[in-house]
Structures are given as structure tokens and as C-alpha cells.
């Protein structure tokens, strides 16, 4: 007798309805007025007192199991295809807001830089991130085995068939060569992109970052043209009060070369922590394109001249948004990124 009930319990536990009808059939079969449980309770009444207790306990257990299963089936099929509105649900309430994405501060800053130069006739060009020695170094007047190559710690990838090294580009200046090999001046080009350097990652340096390169080559382009263009850029970017200063510097691909500082937009030039109390912030390298570079691209330096400049996008973004740690730009922490959601 106990075995019989245990078998029924097992049956109930293993039952898997595939639709509502089978759930209803289950209810009728086990819990219905003429169902198995009703029969068992009727049977119990006929038993001797000493058997009643054990029988009653088993039947009650069966009842609990069957009811629990029925409830489980009901809730499963209710959520699965039942279109009735559950009690207490107010369909007129507003939905949950969807979190909107926002532009990355590096993208925002790149766009600001490009917009400013595009307004005065510069156009955007592109180049590969995996570059050969010629475009990244040699054509840019970095002599073979010259210490100038050590200025930029390079990620080398492999050598090509001719024994020339292939590397991740260390700067966007390589796009100068890419463009000038195929385009006759006059050209006014901007080349934004990612660059790579084998450097220890810290708050001030990263193994990859972004630059915008710019250059203008035409007849009679002078250092004064460069100065005026870069002053215009500084004022558009940092405000009409911004001033610039050019300090002599060295790059193999420009002669003369300079580093450009902009007056500190935080303290207005009085001196603060951001500008390390100098009143000035370094924002880019620039200079007159070296005649050797023009020659390497088949352009006569006697006929044409021009200037070039290159700036780090993260560096400008740090100044614009007062960001203290370069690593924030590549960590994808939404607590950082969501702060730019109002920017366009
Ligand atoms: N390529 C330089 C760098 O990555 C930046 C630079 C300096 C670009 C001077 C220029 C330039 O075009 O004229 O450090």
C-alpha cells in the first residue's frame, strides 16, 4: 500500500506538462473531486486505526507535493503566453529610462580639433597604423642608426622581405609621407589617428594614444603662416584670450622646429598647479617641413615649402576637461565616461 502511494508521488514529481491542457488534466487526475487523492482519502476512512496514521501521513505528503507542482505549472504557463494583465500592474506608469551612451572624450576632442582646422580649409587624410620604416622614420629624415630614432620607443612587428622593419606607427607624421607621395601641393591636411609607443604606462604616458598631425605645403608658405594658424587654433580651442609661445626644439622632419605652449587656461597665466606655476602649457610640436622630407616625396623644396604640427589628443583633452590621469581614457569606466554625456 505504501509502495503504491510512493509510486504515485514519484509520478507526480516526474510529470512534465507541455501545455495548459495537460496542467488541467493533472489537476483533475490528482486533485479533482473524483481524483486519486479523493479516492485515497475515502479509502483511509475504511482503515483500522493503527494503519490510518501512517497512511494518512503519506497521503497528506502526496497532497502537498501535488499542490506544489500544480502551482509551479500554473505560474510557468501564466508567464509564458498569458496576455492577461496581472493584478496590481499599472500600465500607465512610465517605463524604466534607458541609459544613453555618450561620446568618448577623445572623440569629442578630436572633433573639436578637426572642426577648427576644417573651417580654414584643412581636409582629413588617413594612414595605416602598421607602418614600414620608410614612412615612419626614413622618409621623415630620421637617419639610419641615428639617436633620433630612440626618441620614440617603437613596437617592432617583423622585417619585410627586403629586411626593413615593420612597426606600429609611433606618430601620425607618417601620414605626411603617405599623402605627399601621391598628392601635389598645394595641400592642407589633417591626419588624426592612434599611435603606439613602447612605454611604461603611468598617469602621464601610455603605450597607445592619439594624435592629430597637420601640414600645409604650397608656394611661399612661411613660419609666420604657421604661427598665425596655430594662434588661431589656440584661441578657438582655449578661448579668445589665449596666447601662444614657440620654444626652439628639435624634430628630424622639421627645420626649424619648435614646441608650442599655450597660456594656462586655468589660471590665465598667473601660475597654478596645472601649469606647474609657469603660466604655460605645452600642447604641440611644430616646424617648417625639412627640405629632405619634401625631396623624399618627389617634391621640389625650391618650389614648395610648408609647415607641419602634431599634437596629442589626450593631452588636449586633459587640459580641456581637467583630467589628471591619462589611463582614464582607455579604462572604459562608465563613472568617468558618463561625465561627458552632455557634450556634443
Ligand atoms: N611627430 C611628433 C611626435 O610624435 C610630433 C610632431 C612634432 C609633429 C613636430 C610634427 C612636427 O608635424 O612638425 O612627437
Coordinates of C-alpha atoms and ligand atoms in Angstrom, one line a residue:
X1 CA 0.0 0.0 0.0
X2 CA 2.8 2.4 0.9
X3 CA 4.6 1.4 -2.2
X4 CA 1.5 2.3 -4.2
X5 CA 1.4 5.8 -2.8
X6 CA 5.1 6.3 -3.1
X7 CA 4.8 5.4 -6.8
X8 CA 2.1 8.0 -7.2
X9 CA 4.3 10.6 -5.5
X10 CA 7.1 9.7 -7.9
X11 CA 4.7 10.0 -10.9
X12 CA 3.6 13.5 -9.7
X13 CA 7.2 14.6 -9.3
X14 CA 8.2 13.5 -12.7
X15 CA 5.2 14.9 -14.6
X16 CA 6.1 17.5 -17.2
X17 CA 3.2 19.2 -18.8
X18 CA 3.7 20.7 -22.3
X19 CA 0.7 22.9 -22.3
X20 CA -2.2 24.3 -20.2
X21 CA -4.4 21.4 -21.1
X22 CA -2.0 18.9 -19.6
X23 CA -1.9 21.0 -16.4
X24 CA -5.6 20.9 -16.2
X25 CA -5.6 17.1 -16.8
X26 CA -3.0 16.8 -14.0
X27 CA -5.2 18.8 -11.6
X28 CA -8.3 16.6 -12.4
X29 CA -6.4 13.4 -12.2
X30 CA -4.8 14.0 -8.8
X31 CA -6.6 16.8 -7.1
X32 CA -10.0 16.8 -8.7
X33 CA -13.2 15.9 -6.9
X34 CA -13.1 12.4 -8.3
X35 CA -9.3 12.3 -8.5
X36 CA -6.7 10.0 -7.0
X37 CA -6.4 11.9 -3.7
X38 CA -10.1 12.0 -3.2
X39 CA -10.1 8.2 -3.6
X40 CA -7.3 7.8 -1.2
X41 CA -8.9 9.9 1.5
X42 CA -12.1 7.8 1.0
X43 CA -10.0 4.7 1.3
X44 CA -8.4 6.0 4.5
X45 CA -11.8 6.0 6.2
X46 CA -12.1 2.3 5.8
X47 CA -8.8 1.5 7.5
X48 CA -8.1 0.3 11.0
X49 CA -7.0 3.0 13.4
X50 CA -3.4 1.5 13.6
X51 CA -3.0 1.8 9.8
X52 CA -4.7 5.1 9.5
X53 CA -1.9 7.2 10.9
X54 CA 0.9 6.0 8.6
X55 CA -1.4 6.0 5.6
X56 CA -2.8 9.5 6.4
X57 CA 0.7 10.9 6.6
X58 CA 1.7 9.6 3.2
X59 CA -1.5 10.7 1.6
X60 CA -1.0 14.2 3.1
X61 CA 2.5 14.3 1.7
X62 CA 1.2 13.3 -1.7
X63 CA -1.3 16.1 -1.5
X64 CA 1.3 18.7 -0.6
X65 CA 3.6 17.6 -3.4
X66 CA 0.7 17.6 -6.0
X67 CA -0.5 21.0 -5.0
X68 CA 3.0 22.5 -5.1
X69 CA 3.5 21.0 -8.6
X70 CA 0.2 22.4 -9.8
X71 CA 1.2 25.9 -8.5
X72 CA 4.5 25.6 -10.3
X73 CA 2.9 24.6 -13.6
X74 CA 0.3 27.4 -13.3
X75 CA 2.9 30.1 -12.8
X76 CA 5.1 28.7 -15.6
X77 CA 2.3 28.8 -18.1
X78 CA 1.0 32.1 -16.9
X79 CA 4.2 33.9 -17.5
X80 CA 4.6 32.0 -20.8
X81 CA 2.0 33.3 -23.2
X82 CA -0.8 34.5 -20.9
X83 CA -1.6 38.1 -22.0
X84 CA -3.8 38.9 -19.1
X85 CA -2.6 42.0 -17.1
X86 CA -1.6 40.8 -13.7
X87 CA -3.5 42.3 -10.7
X88 CA -2.0 45.5 -9.4
X89 CA 0.0 46.3 -12.6
X90 CA -0.5 49.9 -13.7
X91 CA 0.2 50.2 -17.4
X92 CA 0.0 54.0 -17.4
X93 CA 3.2 54.2 -15.3
X94 CA 6.3 55.5 -17.3
X95 CA 8.8 52.8 -18.3
X96 CA 12.3 52.4 -16.9
X97 CA 14.7 55.0 -18.5
X98 CA 17.2 53.6 -20.9
X99 CA 20.8 54.7 -20.2
X100 CA 22.1 56.6 -23.2
X101 CA 25.6 56.2 -24.3
X102 CA 27.9 59.3 -24.8
X103 CA 30.8 60.2 -26.9
X104 CA 34.3 59.4 -25.6
X105 CA 36.3 62.5 -24.5
X106 CA 39.0 61.6 -27.0
X107 CA 36.4 61.6 -29.8
X108 CA 35.0 64.8 -28.6
X109 CA 38.4 66.5 -28.5
X110 CA 39.4 65.1 -31.9
X111 CA 36.2 66.5 -33.4
X112 CA 36.9 69.9 -31.8
X113 CA 40.4 70.0 -33.3
X114 CA 39.3 68.8 -36.7
X115 CA 36.4 71.3 -36.8
X116 CA 38.7 74.2 -36.0
X117 CA 41.2 73.4 -38.8
X118 CA 38.5 72.3 -41.3
X119 CA 37.0 75.8 -41.0
X120 CA 40.2 77.2 -42.6
X121 CA 40.5 74.7 -45.4
X122 CA 42.3 71.7 -44.0
X123 CA 41.0 68.3 -45.1
X124 CA 41.3 64.9 -43.3
X125 CA 43.6 62.1 -44.5
X126 CA 44.2 58.7 -43.2
X127 CA 47.1 56.3 -43.0
X128 CA 47.8 52.8 -41.7
X129 CA 48.6 52.0 -38.1
X130 CA 51.0 49.3 -39.1
X131 CA 53.8 51.2 -40.9
X132 CA 57.1 50.5 -42.6
X133 CA 60.4 52.0 -41.6
X134 CA 60.3 54.3 -44.7
X135 CA 57.1 56.1 -43.8
X136 CA 57.5 56.2 -40.1
X137 CA 61.2 57.1 -40.0
X138 CA 63.5 57.2 -43.0
X139 CA 61.4 59.4 -45.3
X140 CA 60.9 61.7 -42.3
X141 CA 64.6 62.3 -42.3
X142 CA 65.4 60.1 -39.3
X143 CA 68.9 59.0 -40.3
X144 CA 69.8 55.2 -40.0
X145 CA 71.2 54.4 -36.6
X146 CA 70.7 58.0 -35.5
X147 CA 69.8 58.6 -31.9
X148 CA 66.7 60.5 -33.1
X149 CA 65.1 57.1 -33.6
X150 CA 65.4 56.5 -29.9
X151 CA 63.2 59.5 -29.2
X152 CA 60.3 57.2 -29.9
X153 CA 60.3 53.7 -28.3
X154 CA 58.9 51.5 -31.1
X155 CA 56.9 48.3 -31.1
X156 CA 58.5 46.4 -34.0
X157 CA 56.4 43.7 -35.5
X158 CA 58.7 42.0 -38.1
X159 CA 61.0 42.6 -41.0
X160 CA 59.7 42.6 -44.6
X161 CA 61.3 40.7 -47.5
X162 CA 63.8 43.5 -48.0
X163 CA 64.9 43.4 -44.3
X164 CA 63.1 46.6 -43.5
X165 CA 61.3 46.7 -40.2
X166 CA 57.5 46.9 -39.9
X167 CA 56.2 48.5 -36.8
X168 CA 53.2 50.1 -35.1
X169 CA 53.5 53.7 -36.1
X170 CA 55.0 55.9 -33.4
X171 CA 53.4 59.1 -34.7
X172 CA 50.9 60.3 -37.3
X173 CA 53.7 62.2 -39.1
X174 CA 53.9 59.1 -41.3
X175 CA 50.8 60.3 -43.0
X176 CA 52.7 63.4 -44.3
X177 CA 54.7 60.9 -46.4
X178 CA 51.7 58.8 -47.4
X179 CA 49.9 61.9 -48.7
X180 CA 52.8 63.8 -50.3
X181 CA 53.9 60.7 -52.2
X182 CA 50.7 60.9 -54.1
X183 CA 49.4 64.4 -53.9
X184 CA 51.0 67.5 -55.5
X185 CA 50.9 70.7 -53.4
X186 CA 49.0 72.8 -52.5
X187 CA 47.8 70.6 -49.7
X188 CA 46.3 71.4 -46.3
X189 CA 46.0 68.1 -44.4
X190 CA 44.9 66.9 -41.0
X191 CA 45.7 63.3 -40.0
X192 CA 44.0 62.1 -36.8
X193 CA 44.8 58.6 -35.5
X194 CA 46.1 56.2 -33.0
X195 CA 49.8 55.8 -32.3
X196 CA 51.9 53.3 -30.3
X197 CA 55.0 53.6 -28.1
X198 CA 56.8 51.0 -26.0
X199 CA 56.5 53.0 -22.8
X200 CA 55.6 52.1 -19.2
X201 CA 52.0 53.0 -18.5
X202 CA 51.6 55.8 -16.0
X203 CA 49.4 58.8 -15.3
X204 CA 51.3 60.7 -17.9
X205 CA 52.3 58.1 -20.5
X206 CA 50.6 55.2 -22.3
X207 CA 51.6 52.6 -24.8
X208 CA 48.9 53.8 -27.2
X209 CA 47.4 57.3 -27.6
X210 CA 46.0 59.6 -30.3
X211 CA 47.5 62.4 -32.3
X212 CA 46.4 64.9 -34.9
X213 CA 49.0 65.7 -37.4
X214 CA 48.6 68.8 -39.6
X215 CA 50.6 70.2 -42.5
X216 CA 50.3 72.8 -45.2
X217 CA 52.5 72.8 -48.2
X218 CA 52.3 75.4 -51.0
X219 CA 54.4 78.0 -52.7
X220 CA 55.8 80.6 -50.2
X221 CA 54.4 79.2 -47.0
X222 CA 56.3 80.7 -44.2
X223 CA 56.9 80.4 -40.5
X224 CA 54.7 83.4 -39.9
X225 CA 51.8 81.5 -41.6
X226 CA 52.3 78.6 -39.2
X227 CA 52.4 81.0 -36.2
X228 CA 49.2 82.7 -37.2
X229 CA 47.4 79.4 -37.9
X230 CA 48.4 77.9 -34.6
X231 CA 47.4 81.1 -32.7
X232 CA 44.0 80.9 -34.4
X233 CA 43.8 77.2 -33.2
X234 CA 44.8 78.0 -29.6
X235 CA 42.2 80.8 -29.4
X236 CA 39.4 78.7 -30.9
X237 CA 40.2 75.8 -28.6
X238 CA 41.0 77.6 -25.3
X239 CA 39.3 80.9 -25.6
X240 CA 39.9 84.3 -27.3
X241 CA 42.3 85.4 -24.5
X242 CA 44.7 82.5 -25.1
X243 CA 48.3 83.4 -26.0
X244 CA 51.0 81.1 -27.5
X245 CA 54.7 81.0 -27.4
X246 CA 57.1 79.0 -29.5
X247 CA 60.3 77.5 -28.0
X248 CA 63.1 76.2 -30.2
X249 CA 63.2 72.4 -30.3
X250 CA 64.3 69.5 -32.5
X251 CA 62.5 67.1 -34.8
X252 CA 64.2 65.4 -37.7
X253 CA 61.4 66.2 -40.1
X254 CA 61.2 70.0 -39.4
X255 CA 63.8 72.8 -39.7
X256 CA 63.5 75.0 -37.7
X257 CA 61.5 73.0 -35.1
X258 CA 59.5 74.4 -32.2
X259 CA 57.4 73.4 -29.3
X260 CA 54.3 75.4 -28.8
X261 CA 52.9 76.4 -25.4
X262 CA 49.5 77.9 -24.8
X263 CA 48.9 80.3 -21.9
X264 CA 47.3 78.3 -19.0
X265 CA 43.6 78.5 -19.3
X266 CA 43.1 77.5 -15.6
X267 CA 45.0 80.5 -14.0
X268 CA 45.1 82.8 -17.1
X269 CA 48.9 82.8 -17.0
X270 CA 49.3 83.7 -13.3
X271 CA 50.7 80.3 -12.4
X272 CA 48.9 77.3 -10.8
X273 CA 49.3 73.5 -10.2
X274 CA 48.2 72.6 -13.7
X275 CA 50.9 74.7 -15.4
X276 CA 53.3 74.0 -12.6
X277 CA 53.4 77.7 -11.9
X278 CA 54.9 78.6 -15.2
X279 CA 51.7 80.1 -16.7
X280 CA 52.2 78.0 -19.9
X281 CA 51.1 74.5 -21.1
X282 CA 52.9 72.6 -23.8
X283 CA 50.5 71.4 -26.4
X284 CA 52.3 70.5 -29.6
X285 CA 55.4 70.2 -31.7
X286 CA 55.7 72.1 -35.0
X287 CA 58.1 73.5 -37.5
X288 CA 58.9 74.1 -41.2
X289 CA 58.9 70.8 -43.2
X290 CA 62.5 69.8 -43.7
X291 CA 63.6 70.1 -47.4
X292 CA 64.8 66.5 -47.2
X293 CA 61.2 65.3 -46.4
X294 CA 59.8 67.1 -49.5
X295 CA 62.6 65.7 -51.6
X296 CA 61.9 62.1 -50.3
X297 CA 58.3 62.6 -51.6
X298 CA 59.4 63.9 -55.0
X299 CA 58.5 67.5 -54.3
X300 CA 61.0 70.2 -55.1
X301 CA 62.0 72.2 -52.0
X302 CA 63.0 75.0 -54.3
X303 CA 59.4 75.4 -55.5
X304 CA 57.4 74.5 -52.3
X305 CA 57.6 75.0 -48.6
X306 CA 55.3 74.3 -45.7
X307 CA 54.8 73.8 -42.0
X308 CA 53.7 70.8 -40.0
X309 CA 52.5 70.3 -36.5
X310 CA 51.5 67.4 -34.3
X311 CA 49.6 67.2 -31.0
X312 CA 48.4 64.5 -28.6
X313 CA 44.6 64.4 -28.4
X314 CA 44.6 63.1 -24.9
X315 CA 46.9 65.9 -23.8
X316 CA 44.4 68.5 -25.2
X317 CA 41.5 66.6 -23.6
X318 CA 43.3 66.6 -20.2
X319 CA 43.6 70.4 -20.4
X320 CA 40.1 70.9 -21.7
X321 CA 38.3 68.7 -19.2
X322 CA 40.9 68.9 -16.3
X323 CA 41.6 65.2 -16.4
X324 CA 44.6 64.3 -14.2
X325 CA 45.3 60.7 -15.3
X326 CA 45.9 59.6 -18.9
X327 CA 44.8 56.0 -18.1
X328 CA 41.2 57.1 -17.5
X329 CA 40.9 57.4 -21.3
X330 CA 41.4 53.7 -22.0
X331 CA 39.9 52.1 -19.0
X332 CA 36.2 52.4 -20.1
X333 CA 35.0 53.2 -16.6
X334 CA 31.4 54.5 -17.1
X335 CA 31.7 56.7 -14.0
X336 CA 34.3 58.6 -16.0
X337 CA 32.8 58.3 -19.4
X338 CA 29.2 59.3 -18.3
X339 CA 30.5 62.7 -17.2
X340 CA 30.8 63.6 -20.9
X341 CA 27.2 62.8 -21.8
X342 CA 26.2 66.4 -22.2
X343 CA 29.0 67.2 -24.6
X344 CA 28.3 67.1 -28.3
Ligands
LIG1 N1 55.6 63.6 -34.5 C1 56.0 64.3 -33.3 C2 55.8 63.4 -32.1 O1 55.1 62.4 -32.2 C3 55.1 65.5 -33.2 C4 55.4 66.5 -34.2 C5 56.4 67.5 -34.0 C6 54.7 66.5 -35.4 C7 56.7 68.4 -34.9 C8 55.0 67.5 -36.4 C9 56.0 68.4 -36.1 O2 54.4 67.5 -37.6 O3 56.3 69.4 -37.0 O4 56.3 63.7 -31.1

